[in-house]
Amino acid sequence: MESGENCELKTLINELTHGMESAKRLKVHLSSTSSMETRELLVQKILSSYEKALLILNWSGSVELAQPVGQMGIVPISPVSGDGSPQRDFLDRGFKDHQEVTDVSKKRKMMPRWTDHVRVSSDNWMEGPHDDGYNWRKYGQKDILGAKYPRSYYRCTYRNIKECWATKQVQRSDEDPSVFEITYRGKHTCNQTNNSIPAPASPEKQEPRQHNHNHNHKQNQPSDMLMSFRTGLRVNTEESDNKEMASTLSFPSTSYGCMRSENVFSPSMLDNNNHFGSFSQSFISPATSESNYFSASPCQMNNFGGVYTMQHSESDLTEIISANTSATNSPILDLDFSLDPVQLDPNFPFDTPGFFT
DNA sequence: TTTATTTGACCGTT
DNA sequence: AACGGTCAAATAAA
């Protein structure tokens, strides 16, 4: 993180450039017969670029937010600090020791959190949104006040085995039932160290299990998944605790998943995604590639890549924030360095189409 | 038999 | 007290 300033500057320029290019493209599209979708995509890109640029500016002044709060739990390597006892035990109800309970909830609070908005194509949505490459186990469902659909809670299947504390919540959108808001919390520590977790192609049956999933079967191979759902994926990382969020990235067509540990896609990072929406293990999809709007700035890669890979995570500092799509919001940044190291492969080739929104 | 899901209860936070 | 998140017993599926 050395040349931080330089990097930031480059990244900033990069973002602004992207924004300008997208704007130009949009201009062309406006006078042509392009689809509304294309236009919207471009608009999204423009907004996203500017949001990021703003975030970067903000970020420069808020790095200190990343204070290392000795967290445990998210660290891939040794989740336990000191005592060596499995955290999961703490969670067990049996342990109601105040101290421990407090620690746990604190820990949870500190977990990085980000949200994806996944839209499933009309013909596939019945099958459920997707498979993000991980195996999840449903542990609860709740009706949420004001929401039409219940929210489902999932945790990593390997939680007990590998002490992987990643969880996610799936909430179907009221307005657009074909959209599922998936909020991820914590990072997967299960696959990184060992590859045994592999690519279990377990059919994910997530959220919409309420609907049939007769065909839901195993189409979980990334490639399939990729194809199976098209769409708009929006990510918006948010930090829950203090600052509010922020940026929403949208991906026109994304593929979810594929982040199985070993899948290494290598390559470049999501440029934009990097700091903000990034983490999503999930959306990094190697597969699709069409056009690539991004070119990640090397800087960032180093920067972030480095960070991630390093266990900055240990400190799960802050979480990320993003600016909301609504143009009005001013992005506040609160970077989270605790992104999943694994997932963020600095080299990830982001060729997801429109990845960068 | 093992593993996953359902679902009401419990608990912490607001 | 209400709400959201998690637990865990009961149940279903593999």
PDB file of C-alpha atoms in Angstrom, chain A residues 31-317:
ATOM      1  CA  SER A  31     -29.093   8.738 -31.213  1.00  0.00           C
ATOM      2  CA  SER A  32     -29.299   5.233 -32.378  1.00  0.00           C
ATOM      3  CA  THR A  33     -31.812   2.594 -31.879  1.00  0.00           C
ATOM      4  CA  SER A  34     -30.168   0.851 -29.125  1.00  0.00           C
ATOM      5  CA  SER A  35     -32.152  -0.823 -26.520  1.00  0.00           C
ATOM      6  CA  MET A  36     -33.184   0.769 -23.381  1.00  0.00           C
ATOM      7  CA  GLU A  37     -31.178  -1.766 -21.593  1.00  0.00           C
ATOM      8  CA  THR A  38     -28.012  -0.733 -23.234  1.00  0.00           C
ATOM      9  CA  ARG A  39     -28.629   2.821 -22.349  1.00  0.00           C
ATOM     10  CA  GLU A  40     -29.383   2.049 -18.824  1.00  0.00           C
ATOM     11  CA  LEU A  41     -26.291   0.055 -18.597  1.00  0.00           C
ATOM     12  CA  LEU A  42     -24.255   2.921 -19.799  1.00  0.00           C
ATOM     13  CA  VAL A  43     -25.894   5.247 -17.404  1.00  0.00           C
ATOM     14  CA  GLN A  44     -25.092   2.846 -14.660  1.00  0.00           C
ATOM     15  CA  LYS A  45     -21.548   2.761 -15.693  1.00  0.00           C
ATOM     16  CA  ILE A  46     -21.259   6.418 -15.707  1.00  0.00           C
ATOM     17  CA  LEU A  47     -22.775   6.726 -12.337  1.00  0.00           C
ATOM     18  CA  SER A  48     -20.653   3.993 -11.032  1.00  0.00           C
ATOM     19  CA  SER A  49     -17.489   5.553 -12.297  1.00  0.00           C
ATOM     20  CA  TYR A  50     -18.286   8.784 -10.690  1.00  0.00           C
ATOM     21  CA  GLU A  51     -19.292   7.213  -7.508  1.00  0.00           C
ATOM     22  CA  LYS A  52     -16.098   5.384  -7.365  1.00  0.00           C
ATOM     23  CA  ALA A  53     -14.122   8.397  -8.162  1.00  0.00           C
ATOM     24  CA  LEU A  54     -15.832  10.146  -5.352  1.00  0.00           C
ATOM     25  CA  LEU A  55     -15.262   7.252  -3.112  1.00  0.00           C
ATOM     26  CA  ILE A  56     -11.650   7.314  -3.862  1.00  0.00           C
ATOM     27  CA  LEU A  57     -11.494  10.919  -3.001  1.00  0.00           C
ATOM     28  CA  ASN A  58     -13.244  10.259   0.161  1.00  0.00           C
ATOM     29  CA  TRP A  59     -11.269   7.307   0.899  1.00  0.00           C
ATOM     30  CA  SER A  60      -8.058   9.116   0.786  1.00  0.00           C
ATOM     31  CA  GLY A  61      -9.109  10.877   3.792  1.00  0.00           C
ATOM     32  CA  SER A  62     -10.535   8.052   5.654  1.00  0.00           C
ATOM     33  CA  VAL A  63      -8.005   5.404   5.596  1.00  0.00           C
ATOM     34  CA  GLU A  64      -7.605   5.542   9.199  1.00  0.00           C
ATOM     35  CA  LEU A  65     -10.896   3.983   9.534  1.00  0.00           C
ATOM     36  CA  ALA A  66      -9.221   0.821   8.992  1.00  0.00           C
ATOM     37  CA  GLN A  67      -8.023   0.258  12.351  1.00  0.00           C
ATOM     38  CA  PRO A  68      -7.114  -3.151  13.262  1.00  0.00           C
ATOM     39  CA  VAL A  69      -9.527  -4.281  15.678  1.00  0.00           C
ATOM     40  CA  GLY A  70      -8.363  -7.566  16.723  1.00  0.00           C
ATOM     41  CA  GLN A  71     -11.044  -9.612  15.318  1.00  0.00           C
ATOM     42  CA  MET A  72     -11.118 -13.177  14.960  1.00  0.00           C
ATOM     43  CA  GLY A  73     -13.248 -15.242  12.952  1.00  0.00           C
ATOM     44  CA  ILE A  74     -12.663 -13.939   9.644  1.00  0.00           C
ATOM     45  CA  VAL A  75      -9.178 -14.662   9.370  1.00  0.00           C
ATOM     46  CA  PRO A  76      -8.503 -17.449   7.145  1.00  0.00           C
ATOM     47  CA  ILE A  77      -5.601 -18.531   8.927  1.00  0.00           C
ATOM     48  CA  SER A  78      -6.032 -18.611  12.461  1.00  0.00           C
ATOM     49  CA  PRO A  79      -9.383 -17.646  13.376  1.00  0.00           C
ATOM     50  CA  VAL A  80      -8.733 -17.715  16.882  1.00  0.00           C
ATOM     51  CA  SER A  81      -6.635 -15.292  18.466  1.00  0.00           C
ATOM     52  CA  GLY A  82      -4.791 -16.744  21.174  1.00  0.00           C
ATOM     53  CA  ASP A  83      -6.946 -19.154  22.850  1.00  0.00           C
ATOM     54  CA  GLY A  84      -7.242 -21.469  19.983  1.00  0.00           C
ATOM     55  CA  SER A  85     -10.655 -22.573  20.783  1.00  0.00           C
ATOM     56  CA  PRO A  86     -13.071 -22.916  18.031  1.00  0.00           C
ATOM     57  CA  GLN A  87     -15.317 -20.052  17.843  1.00  0.00           C
ATOM     58  CA  ARG A  88     -18.179 -22.039  16.984  1.00  0.00           C
ATOM     59  CA  ASP A  89     -18.351 -23.128  20.463  1.00  0.00           C
ATOM     60  CA  PHE A  90     -19.002 -19.696  21.529  1.00  0.00           C
ATOM     61  CA  LEU A  91     -21.973 -19.575  19.455  1.00  0.00           C
ATOM     62  CA  ASP A  92     -23.512 -22.476  20.946  1.00  0.00           C
ATOM     63  CA  ARG A  93     -26.178 -21.548  23.157  1.00  0.00           C
ATOM     64  CA  GLY A  94     -24.688 -23.563  25.832  1.00  0.00           C
ATOM     65  CA  PHE A  95     -22.102 -20.998  26.294  1.00  0.00           C
ATOM     66  CA  LYS A  96     -23.839 -18.154  27.630  1.00  0.00           C
ATOM     67  CA  ASP A  97     -21.017 -16.636  29.225  1.00  0.00           C
ATOM     68  CA  HIS A  98     -21.502 -12.969  28.947  1.00  0.00           C
ATOM     69  CA  GLN A  99     -18.122 -12.252  27.807  1.00  0.00           C
ATOM     70  CA  GLU A 100     -18.246 -14.738  25.119  1.00  0.00           C
ATOM     71  CA  VAL A 101     -21.614 -13.845  23.952  1.00  0.00           C
ATOM     72  CA  THR A 102     -20.636 -10.298  23.745  1.00  0.00           C
ATOM     73  CA  ASP A 103     -17.599 -11.122  21.769  1.00  0.00           C
ATOM     74  CA  VAL A 104     -19.534 -13.087  19.336  1.00  0.00           C
ATOM     75  CA  SER A 105     -22.053 -10.502  18.618  1.00  0.00           C
ATOM     76  CA  LYS A 106     -19.372  -7.970  18.295  1.00  0.00           C
ATOM     77  CA  LYS A 107     -17.606 -10.170  15.947  1.00  0.00           C
ATOM     78  CA  ARG A 108     -20.611 -10.625  13.861  1.00  0.00           C
ATOM     79  CA  LYS A 109     -21.143  -7.012  13.700  1.00  0.00           C
ATOM     80  CA  MET A 110     -17.746  -6.519  12.432  1.00  0.00           C
ATOM     81  CA  MET A 111     -18.114  -8.927   9.675  1.00  0.00           C
ATOM     82  CA  PRO A 112     -17.954  -7.442   6.310  1.00  0.00           C
ATOM     83  CA  ARG A 113     -21.223  -7.280   4.655  1.00  0.00           C
ATOM     84  CA  TRP A 114     -22.288  -6.539   1.170  1.00  0.00           C
ATOM     85  CA  THR A 115     -25.347  -6.952  -0.852  1.00  0.00           C
ATOM     86  CA  ASP A 116     -25.939  -8.167  -4.315  1.00  0.00           C
ATOM     87  CA  HIS A 117     -29.054  -7.748  -6.234  1.00  0.00           C
ATOM     88  CA  VAL A 118     -29.518 -10.604  -8.489  1.00  0.00           C
ATOM     89  CA  ARG A 119     -32.125 -10.713 -11.079  1.00  0.00           C
ATOM     90  CA  VAL A 120     -33.013 -13.939 -12.557  1.00  0.00           C
ATOM     91  CA  SER A 121     -34.226 -14.169 -15.999  1.00  0.00           C
ATOM     92  CA  SER A 122     -37.810 -14.812 -16.354  1.00  0.00           C
ATOM     93  CA  ASP A 123     -37.447 -18.283 -17.471  1.00  0.00           C
ATOM     94  CA  ASN A 124     -35.121 -19.246 -14.808  1.00  0.00           C
ATOM     95  CA  TRP A 125     -36.194 -17.459 -11.828  1.00  0.00           C
ATOM     96  CA  MET A 126     -38.313 -20.215 -10.707  1.00  0.00           C
ATOM     97  CA  GLU A 127     -35.284 -22.166 -10.184  1.00  0.00           C
ATOM     98  CA  GLY A 128     -33.844 -19.806  -7.866  1.00  0.00           C
ATOM     99  CA  PRO A 129     -31.354 -17.227  -8.162  1.00  0.00           C
ATOM    100  CA  HIS A 130     -28.273 -18.940  -8.383  1.00  0.00           C
ATOM    101  CA  ASP A 131     -25.529 -20.709  -7.101  1.00  0.00           C
ATOM    102  CA  ASP A 132     -22.801 -18.530  -6.035  1.00  0.00           C
ATOM    103  CA  GLY A 133     -20.307 -21.225  -5.894  1.00  0.00           C
ATOM    104  CA  TYR A 134     -20.556 -22.002  -2.258  1.00  0.00           C
ATOM    105  CA  ASN A 135     -22.531 -24.486  -0.394  1.00  0.00           C
ATOM    106  CA  TRP A 136     -25.017 -22.984   1.907  1.00  0.00           C
ATOM    107  CA  ARG A 137     -27.264 -24.432   4.439  1.00  0.00           C
ATOM    108  CA  LYS A 138     -30.461 -22.760   5.318  1.00  0.00           C
ATOM    109  CA  TYR A 139     -30.885 -22.162   8.964  1.00  0.00           C
ATOM    110  CA  GLY A 140     -33.818 -19.899   9.151  1.00  0.00           C
ATOM    111  CA  GLN A 141     -36.494 -17.931   7.462  1.00  0.00           C
ATOM    112  CA  LYS A 142     -38.352 -14.922   8.686  1.00  0.00           C
ATOM    113  CA  ASP A 143     -41.063 -12.687   7.630  1.00  0.00           C
ATOM    114  CA  ILE A 144     -39.747  -9.244   7.525  1.00  0.00           C
ATOM    115  CA  LEU A 145     -41.785  -6.313   8.411  1.00  0.00           C
ATOM    116  CA  GLY A 146     -42.916  -4.534   5.341  1.00  0.00           C
ATOM    117  CA  ALA A 147     -41.601  -7.094   2.978  1.00  0.00           C
ATOM    118  CA  LYS A 148     -43.784  -9.249   0.916  1.00  0.00           C
ATOM    119  CA  TYR A 149     -41.505 -12.154   0.889  1.00  0.00           C
ATOM    120  CA  PRO A 150     -39.786 -13.852   3.737  1.00  0.00           C
ATOM    121  CA  ARG A 151     -36.081 -13.569   4.186  1.00  0.00           C
ATOM    122  CA  SER A 152     -34.037 -16.706   4.207  1.00  0.00           C
ATOM    123  CA  TYR A 153     -30.895 -17.173   6.181  1.00  0.00           C
ATOM    124  CA  TYR A 154     -28.063 -19.343   5.079  1.00  0.00           C
ATOM    125  CA  ARG A 155     -24.753 -20.203   6.532  1.00  0.00           C
ATOM    126  CA  CYS A 156     -21.841 -22.019   5.048  1.00  0.00           C
ATOM    127  CA  THR A 157     -22.346 -25.720   5.008  1.00  0.00           C
ATOM    128  CA  TYR A 158     -18.865 -26.201   6.275  1.00  0.00           C
ATOM    129  CA  ARG A 159     -19.288 -24.000   9.194  1.00  0.00           C
ATOM    130  CA  ASN A 160     -18.617 -26.612  11.718  1.00  0.00           C
ATOM    131  CA  ILE A 161     -16.091 -28.464   9.788  1.00  0.00           C
ATOM    132  CA  LYS A 162     -14.027 -25.614   8.689  1.00  0.00           C
ATOM    133  CA  GLU A 163     -15.176 -22.954  10.925  1.00  0.00           C
ATOM    134  CA  CYS A 164     -16.314 -20.939   8.078  1.00  0.00           C
ATOM    135  CA  TRP A 165     -18.582 -18.222   9.315  1.00  0.00           C
ATOM    136  CA  ALA A 166     -19.848 -16.837   6.123  1.00  0.00           C
ATOM    137  CA  THR A 167     -23.565 -16.328   5.995  1.00  0.00           C
ATOM    138  CA  LYS A 168     -25.971 -14.820   3.605  1.00  0.00           C
ATOM    139  CA  GLN A 169     -29.513 -13.624   3.586  1.00  0.00           C
ATOM    140  CA  VAL A 170     -31.725 -13.836   0.606  1.00  0.00           C
ATOM    141  CA  GLN A 171     -34.601 -11.505   0.259  1.00  0.00           C
ATOM    142  CA  ARG A 172     -36.833 -11.384  -2.687  1.00  0.00           C
ATOM    143  CA  SER A 173     -37.574  -7.932  -3.860  1.00  0.00           C
ATOM    144  CA  ASP A 174     -41.019  -6.603  -3.360  1.00  0.00           C
ATOM    145  CA  GLU A 175     -41.036  -4.543  -6.416  1.00  0.00           C
ATOM    146  CA  ASP A 176     -39.462  -6.958  -8.715  1.00  0.00           C
ATOM    147  CA  PRO A 177     -39.940 -10.532  -7.685  1.00  0.00           C
ATOM    148  CA  SER A 178     -37.382 -11.615 -10.097  1.00  0.00           C
ATOM    149  CA  VAL A 179     -34.781  -9.811  -8.136  1.00  0.00           C
ATOM    150  CA  PHE A 180     -33.198 -11.261  -5.087  1.00  0.00           C
ATOM    151  CA  GLU A 181     -31.192  -9.227  -2.753  1.00  0.00           C
ATOM    152  CA  ILE A 182     -28.497 -11.317  -1.324  1.00  0.00           C
ATOM    153  CA  THR A 183     -26.615  -9.994   1.580  1.00  0.00           C
ATOM    154  CA  TYR A 184     -23.395 -11.720   2.340  1.00  0.00           C
ATOM    155  CA  ARG A 185     -21.768 -11.523   5.620  1.00  0.00           C
ATOM    156  CA  GLY A 186     -18.383 -12.712   6.561  1.00  0.00           C
ATOM    157  CA  LYS A 187     -16.042 -14.358   4.285  1.00  0.00           C
ATOM    158  CA  HIS A 188     -15.585 -17.917   3.474  1.00  0.00           C
ATOM    159  CA  THR A 189     -12.642 -19.363   5.140  1.00  0.00           C
ATOM    160  CA  CYS A 190     -13.575 -22.812   4.213  1.00  0.00           C
ATOM    161  CA  ASN A 191     -12.111 -23.125   0.890  1.00  0.00           C
ATOM    162  CA  GLN A 192      -9.140 -21.197   0.943  1.00  0.00           C
ATOM    163  CA  THR A 193      -6.802 -23.185   2.846  1.00  0.00           C
ATOM    164  CA  ASN A 194      -7.785 -26.382   1.641  1.00  0.00           C
ATOM    165  CA  ASN A 195      -9.213 -27.441  -1.432  1.00  0.00           C
ATOM    166  CA  SER A 196     -11.257 -30.095  -0.270  1.00  0.00           C
ATOM    167  CA  ILE A 197     -14.219 -28.077  -0.482  1.00  0.00           C
ATOM    168  CA  PRO A 198     -14.164 -27.914  -3.933  1.00  0.00           C
ATOM    169  CA  ALA A 199     -16.477 -27.550  -6.325  1.00  0.00           C
ATOM    170  CA  PRO A 200     -19.078 -29.550  -5.040  1.00  0.00           C
ATOM    171  CA  ALA A 201     -21.600 -29.128  -7.384  1.00  0.00           C
ATOM    172  CA  SER A 202     -24.181 -29.166  -5.003  1.00  0.00           C
ATOM    173  CA  PRO A 203     -27.284 -27.923  -6.258  1.00  0.00           C
ATOM    174  CA  GLU A 204     -27.936 -24.907  -4.513  1.00  0.00           C
ATOM    175  CA  LYS A 205     -31.301 -24.509  -3.640  1.00  0.00           C
ATOM    176  CA  GLN A 206     -31.482 -21.294  -2.256  1.00  0.00           C
ATOM    177  CA  GLU A 207     -34.048 -18.910  -1.651  1.00  0.00           C
ATOM    178  CA  PRO A 208     -36.726 -19.613  -3.946  1.00  0.00           C
ATOM    179  CA  ARG A 209     -37.069 -22.870  -2.842  1.00  0.00           C
ATOM    180  CA  GLN A 210     -40.485 -21.965  -2.220  1.00  0.00           C
ATOM    181  CA  HIS A 211     -41.068 -22.327  -5.787  1.00  0.00           C
ATOM    182  CA  ASN A 212     -40.482 -25.397  -7.461  1.00  0.00           C
ATOM    183  CA  HIS A 213     -37.186 -26.363  -8.313  1.00  0.00           C
ATOM    184  CA  ASN A 214     -37.797 -29.296 -10.179  1.00  0.00           C
ATOM    185  CA  HIS A 215     -35.227 -28.477 -12.485  1.00  0.00           C
ATOM    186  CA  ASN A 216     -33.124 -26.925 -10.118  1.00  0.00           C
ATOM    187  CA  HIS A 217     -30.903 -29.759 -10.051  1.00  0.00           C
ATOM    188  CA  LYS A 218     -27.537 -29.632 -10.573  1.00  0.00           C
ATOM    189  CA  GLN A 219     -26.805 -27.073 -12.837  1.00  0.00           C
ATOM    190  CA  ASN A 220     -24.395 -25.681 -10.747  1.00  0.00           C
ATOM    191  CA  GLN A 221     -21.433 -25.814 -12.701  1.00  0.00           C
ATOM    192  CA  PRO A 222     -20.389 -22.385 -13.208  1.00  0.00           C
ATOM    193  CA  SER A 223     -20.830 -22.443 -16.781  1.00  0.00           C
ATOM    194  CA  ASP A 224     -24.342 -23.445 -16.469  1.00  0.00           C
ATOM    195  CA  MET A 225     -25.052 -21.023 -13.908  1.00  0.00           C
ATOM    196  CA  LEU A 226     -23.631 -18.358 -15.842  1.00  0.00           C
ATOM    197  CA  MET A 227     -25.952 -19.060 -18.486  1.00  0.00           C
ATOM    198  CA  SER A 228     -28.765 -19.573 -16.363  1.00  0.00           C
ATOM    199  CA  PHE A 229     -29.154 -16.399 -15.008  1.00  0.00           C
ATOM    200  CA  ARG A 230     -28.675 -13.458 -16.743  1.00  0.00           C
ATOM    201  CA  THR A 231     -28.864 -10.415 -15.406  1.00  0.00           C
ATOM    202  CA  GLY A 232     -28.630  -7.651 -13.443  1.00  0.00           C
ATOM    203  CA  LEU A 233     -26.585  -7.963 -10.584  1.00  0.00           C
ATOM    204  CA  ARG A 234     -26.078  -5.138  -8.436  1.00  0.00           C
ATOM    205  CA  VAL A 235     -23.817  -5.106  -5.679  1.00  0.00           C
ATOM    206  CA  ASN A 236     -23.701  -2.792  -3.062  1.00  0.00           C
ATOM    207  CA  THR A 237     -21.537  -3.081  -0.300  1.00  0.00           C
ATOM    208  CA  GLU A 238     -22.624  -1.626   2.692  1.00  0.00           C
ATOM    209  CA  GLU A 239     -21.410  -1.162   5.937  1.00  0.00           C
ATOM    210  CA  SER A 240     -23.724  -1.561   8.366  1.00  0.00           C
ATOM    211  CA  ASP A 241     -22.438  -0.074  11.228  1.00  0.00           C
ATOM    212  CA  ASN A 242     -21.786   3.389  10.703  1.00  0.00           C
ATOM    213  CA  LYS A 243     -21.778   4.821   7.578  1.00  0.00           C
ATOM    214  CA  GLU A 244     -24.181   3.921   5.146  1.00  0.00           C
ATOM    215  CA  MET A 245     -23.708   2.648   1.999  1.00  0.00           C
ATOM    216  CA  ALA A 246     -23.029   3.109  -1.000  1.00  0.00           C
ATOM    217  CA  SER A 247     -22.323   2.140  -4.228  1.00  0.00           C
ATOM    218  CA  THR A 248     -24.262  -0.042  -6.203  1.00  0.00           C
ATOM    219  CA  LEU A 249     -22.779  -1.686  -9.036  1.00  0.00           C
ATOM    220  CA  SER A 250     -24.796  -3.283 -11.514  1.00  0.00           C
ATOM    221  CA  PHE A 251     -23.885  -5.914 -13.809  1.00  0.00           C
ATOM    222  CA  PRO A 252     -25.927  -6.582 -16.704  1.00  0.00           C
ATOM    223  CA  SER A 253     -25.129  -9.990 -16.979  1.00  0.00           C
ATOM    224  CA  THR A 254     -23.351 -11.669 -14.521  1.00  0.00           C
ATOM    225  CA  SER A 255     -22.521 -14.821 -13.597  1.00  0.00           C
ATOM    226  CA  TYR A 256     -22.546 -15.637 -10.265  1.00  0.00           C
ATOM    227  CA  GLY A 257     -20.585 -18.042  -8.664  1.00  0.00           C
ATOM    228  CA  CYS A 258     -17.632 -19.719  -9.737  1.00  0.00           C
ATOM    229  CA  MET A 259     -15.704 -18.815  -6.917  1.00  0.00           C
ATOM    230  CA  ARG A 260     -14.947 -22.145  -5.881  1.00  0.00           C
ATOM    231  CA  SER A 261     -11.766 -22.141  -4.331  1.00  0.00           C
ATOM    232  CA  GLU A 262      -9.795 -23.731  -6.732  1.00  0.00           C
ATOM    233  CA  ASN A 263     -11.177 -22.052  -9.490  1.00  0.00           C
ATOM    234  CA  VAL A 264      -8.744 -19.789 -10.044  1.00  0.00           C
ATOM    235  CA  PHE A 265      -9.411 -17.360 -12.321  1.00  0.00           C
ATOM    236  CA  SER A 266      -6.721 -15.370 -12.358  1.00  0.00           C
ATOM    237  CA  PRO A 267      -6.426 -12.247 -13.631  1.00  0.00           C
ATOM    238  CA  SER A 268      -7.370  -9.035 -13.192  1.00  0.00           C
ATOM    239  CA  MET A 269      -9.429  -7.584 -10.660  1.00  0.00           C
ATOM    240  CA  LEU A 270     -12.403  -5.823 -11.078  1.00  0.00           C
ATOM    241  CA  ASP A 271     -11.383  -2.631 -11.518  1.00  0.00           C
ATOM    242  CA  ASN A 272     -14.090  -1.008 -10.085  1.00  0.00           C
ATOM    243  CA  ASN A 273     -15.117  -3.599  -8.082  1.00  0.00           C
ATOM    244  CA  ASN A 274     -12.206  -3.559  -6.294  1.00  0.00           C
ATOM    245  CA  HIS A 275     -12.886  -1.537  -3.596  1.00  0.00           C
ATOM    246  CA  PHE A 276     -16.337  -1.317  -3.493  1.00  0.00           C
ATOM    247  CA  GLY A 277     -18.438  -3.911  -4.502  1.00  0.00           C
ATOM    248  CA  SER A 278     -15.949  -6.210  -4.786  1.00  0.00           C
ATOM    249  CA  PHE A 279     -15.839  -8.726  -2.626  1.00  0.00           C
ATOM    250  CA  SER A 280     -18.261 -10.583  -3.945  1.00  0.00           C
ATOM    251  CA  GLN A 281     -16.915 -13.723  -4.332  1.00  0.00           C
ATOM    252  CA  SER A 282     -19.780 -14.300  -6.186  1.00  0.00           C
ATOM    253  CA  PHE A 283     -19.647 -12.230  -8.978  1.00  0.00           C
ATOM    254  CA  ILE A 284     -16.444 -12.733 -10.138  1.00  0.00           C
ATOM    255  CA  SER A 285     -17.030 -14.720 -12.953  1.00  0.00           C
ATOM    256  CA  PRO A 286     -14.453 -15.957 -15.040  1.00  0.00           C
ATOM    257  CA  ALA A 287     -16.507 -17.230 -17.554  1.00  0.00           C
ATOM    258  CA  THR A 288     -18.310 -14.714 -19.233  1.00  0.00           C
ATOM    259  CA  SER A 289     -16.537 -12.534 -21.316  1.00  0.00           C
ATOM    260  CA  GLU A 290     -17.647 -10.404 -23.899  1.00  0.00           C
ATOM    261  CA  SER A 291     -16.721  -7.014 -23.641  1.00  0.00           C
ATOM    262  CA  ASN A 292     -14.716  -5.739 -21.076  1.00  0.00           C
ATOM    263  CA  TYR A 293     -15.113  -2.465 -19.844  1.00  0.00           C
ATOM    264  CA  PHE A 294     -12.549  -2.431 -17.492  1.00  0.00           C
ATOM    265  CA  SER A 295      -9.100  -2.479 -17.354  1.00  0.00           C
ATOM    266  CA  ALA A 296      -8.040  -2.645 -13.993  1.00  0.00           C
ATOM    267  CA  SER A 297      -5.547  -0.340 -12.923  1.00  0.00           C
ATOM    268  CA  PRO A 298      -2.496  -2.042 -11.895  1.00  0.00           C
ATOM    269  CA  CYS A 299      -2.272   0.113  -9.106  1.00  0.00           C
ATOM    270  CA  GLN A 300      -5.355  -0.896  -7.586  1.00  0.00           C
ATOM    271  CA  MET A 301      -4.619  -4.340  -8.044  1.00  0.00           C
ATOM    272  CA  ASN A 302      -1.572  -4.097  -6.189  1.00  0.00           C
ATOM    273  CA  ASN A 303      -3.074  -2.106  -3.713  1.00  0.00           C
ATOM    274  CA  PHE A 304      -5.999  -4.055  -2.974  1.00  0.00           C
ATOM    275  CA  GLY A 305      -4.752  -7.270  -3.968  1.00  0.00           C
ATOM    276  CA  GLY A 306      -2.034  -6.832  -1.621  1.00  0.00           C
ATOM    277  CA  VAL A 307      -4.216  -5.845   1.058  1.00  0.00           C
ATOM    278  CA  TYR A 308      -6.527  -8.595   0.719  1.00  0.00           C
ATOM    279  CA  THR A 309      -4.085 -11.147   0.444  1.00  0.00           C
ATOM    280  CA  MET A 310      -2.576  -9.991   3.405  1.00  0.00           C
ATOM    281  CA  GLN A 311      -4.633 -10.585   6.062  1.00  0.00           C
ATOM    282  CA  HIS A 312      -5.639  -7.320   6.701  1.00  0.00           C
ATOM    283  CA  SER A 313      -8.604  -9.100   7.265  1.00  0.00           C
ATOM    284  CA  GLU A 314      -7.603  -9.931  10.566  1.00  0.00           C
ATOM    285  CA  SER A 315      -8.765  -6.700  11.392  1.00  0.00           C
ATOM    286  CA  ASP A 316     -11.934  -6.629   9.822  1.00  0.00           C
ATOM    287  CA  LEU A 317     -11.938  -3.197  10.064  1.00  0.00           C
TER     288      LEU A 317
END
